[in-house]
Amino acid sequence: MMNKDFKPLFENLNMNPARGKNETYDEYVIRRKKVKFILKRYRQAGREVFESVFPNGVTIESMDNLIKDTQNG
């Protein structure tokens, strides 16, 4: 049973294990590594933390921005 406040966090994240038609092999490898990193952090932190940090859902760009902000600050 889904909660009415349920928001899909990974809706905007391409988690497809197959390489896209317009995606080079290098882009594919980088995307898969970033998705693996995001899922690892999600399992460590939990849904509540991810909902508060990423209210509009998780994307690779939003995670990259968070990492850059953390490294700069």
Short mmCIF file of C-alpha atoms in Angstrom, two decimals:
data_model
loop_
_atom_site.label_atom_id
_atom_site.label_comp_id
_atom_site.label_asym_id
_atom_site.label_seq_id
_atom_site.Cartn_x
_atom_site.Cartn_y
_atom_site.Cartn_z
CA MET A 1 0.00 0.00 0.00
CA MET A 2 1.46 3.35 -1.05
CA ASN A 3 1.43 6.41 1.13
CA LYS A 4 -0.37 9.36 -0.51
CA ASP A 5 2.74 11.49 0.13
CA PHE A 6 4.95 9.00 -1.73
CA LYS A 7 7.20 10.70 -4.27
CA PRO A 8 9.28 8.67 -6.71
CA LEU A 9 12.87 9.68 -5.96
CA PHE A 10 14.54 8.01 -8.93
CA GLU A 11 12.02 8.95 -11.62
CA ASN A 12 14.48 11.28 -13.39
CA LEU A 13 17.47 8.96 -13.03
CA ASN A 14 18.39 6.68 -15.94
CA MET A 15 18.97 3.39 -14.13
CA ASN A 16 18.67 1.27 -17.26
CA PRO A 17 21.56 -1.22 -17.37
CA ALA A 18 21.60 -1.10 -21.17
CA ARG A 19 23.59 1.47 -23.08
CA GLY A 20 21.49 4.14 -24.78
CA LYS A 21 21.54 4.58 -28.55
CA ASN A 22 22.98 8.09 -28.30
CA GLU A 23 25.38 7.21 -25.49
CA THR A 24 29.04 6.46 -26.05
CA TYR A 25 30.64 3.60 -24.17
CA ASP A 26 32.58 6.01 -21.95
CA GLU A 27 29.40 7.96 -21.09
CA TYR A 28 27.66 4.67 -20.33
CA VAL A 29 30.42 3.53 -17.95
CA ILE A 30 30.44 6.89 -16.14
CA ARG A 31 26.63 6.89 -15.82
CA ARG A 32 26.59 3.34 -14.42
CA LYS A 33 29.28 4.21 -11.85
CA LYS A 34 27.36 7.31 -10.76
CA VAL A 35 24.10 5.37 -10.45
CA LYS A 36 25.88 2.72 -8.37
CA PHE A 37 27.29 5.48 -6.13
CA ILE A 38 23.85 7.10 -5.71
CA LEU A 39 22.21 3.79 -4.80
CA LYS A 40 24.97 3.02 -2.30
CA ARG A 41 24.45 6.39 -0.59
CA TYR A 42 20.67 5.84 -0.65
CA ARG A 43 21.05 2.51 1.15
CA GLN A 44 23.35 4.13 3.72
CA ALA A 45 21.31 7.28 4.39
CA GLY A 46 17.74 6.11 3.85
CA ARG A 47 14.70 7.45 2.06
CA GLU A 48 13.91 10.24 4.53
CA VAL A 49 17.34 11.84 4.10
CA PHE A 50 17.17 11.61 0.32
CA GLU A 51 13.67 13.14 0.30
CA SER A 52 14.92 16.10 2.35
CA VAL A 53 18.09 16.60 0.29
CA PHE A 54 16.46 15.98 -3.11
CA PRO A 55 12.83 17.18 -2.82
CA ASN A 56 12.35 17.06 -6.62
CA GLY A 57 13.95 13.65 -7.04
CA VAL A 58 17.49 12.45 -7.57
CA THR A 59 19.40 13.14 -10.77
CA ILE A 60 23.05 12.64 -11.58
CA GLU A 61 23.40 16.42 -11.97
CA SER A 62 21.87 17.13 -8.56
CA MET A 63 24.19 14.59 -6.91
CA ASP A 64 27.21 16.06 -8.73
CA ASN A 65 26.22 19.56 -7.54
CA LEU A 66 25.87 18.33 -3.97
CA ILE A 67 29.32 16.72 -4.08
CA LYS A 68 30.87 19.91 -5.53
CA ASP A 69 29.20 22.06 -2.86
CA THR A 70 30.44 19.74 -0.14
CA GLN A 71 34.00 19.80 -1.47
CA ASN A 72 33.99 23.62 -1.81
CA GLY A 73 32.39 24.32 1.55
#
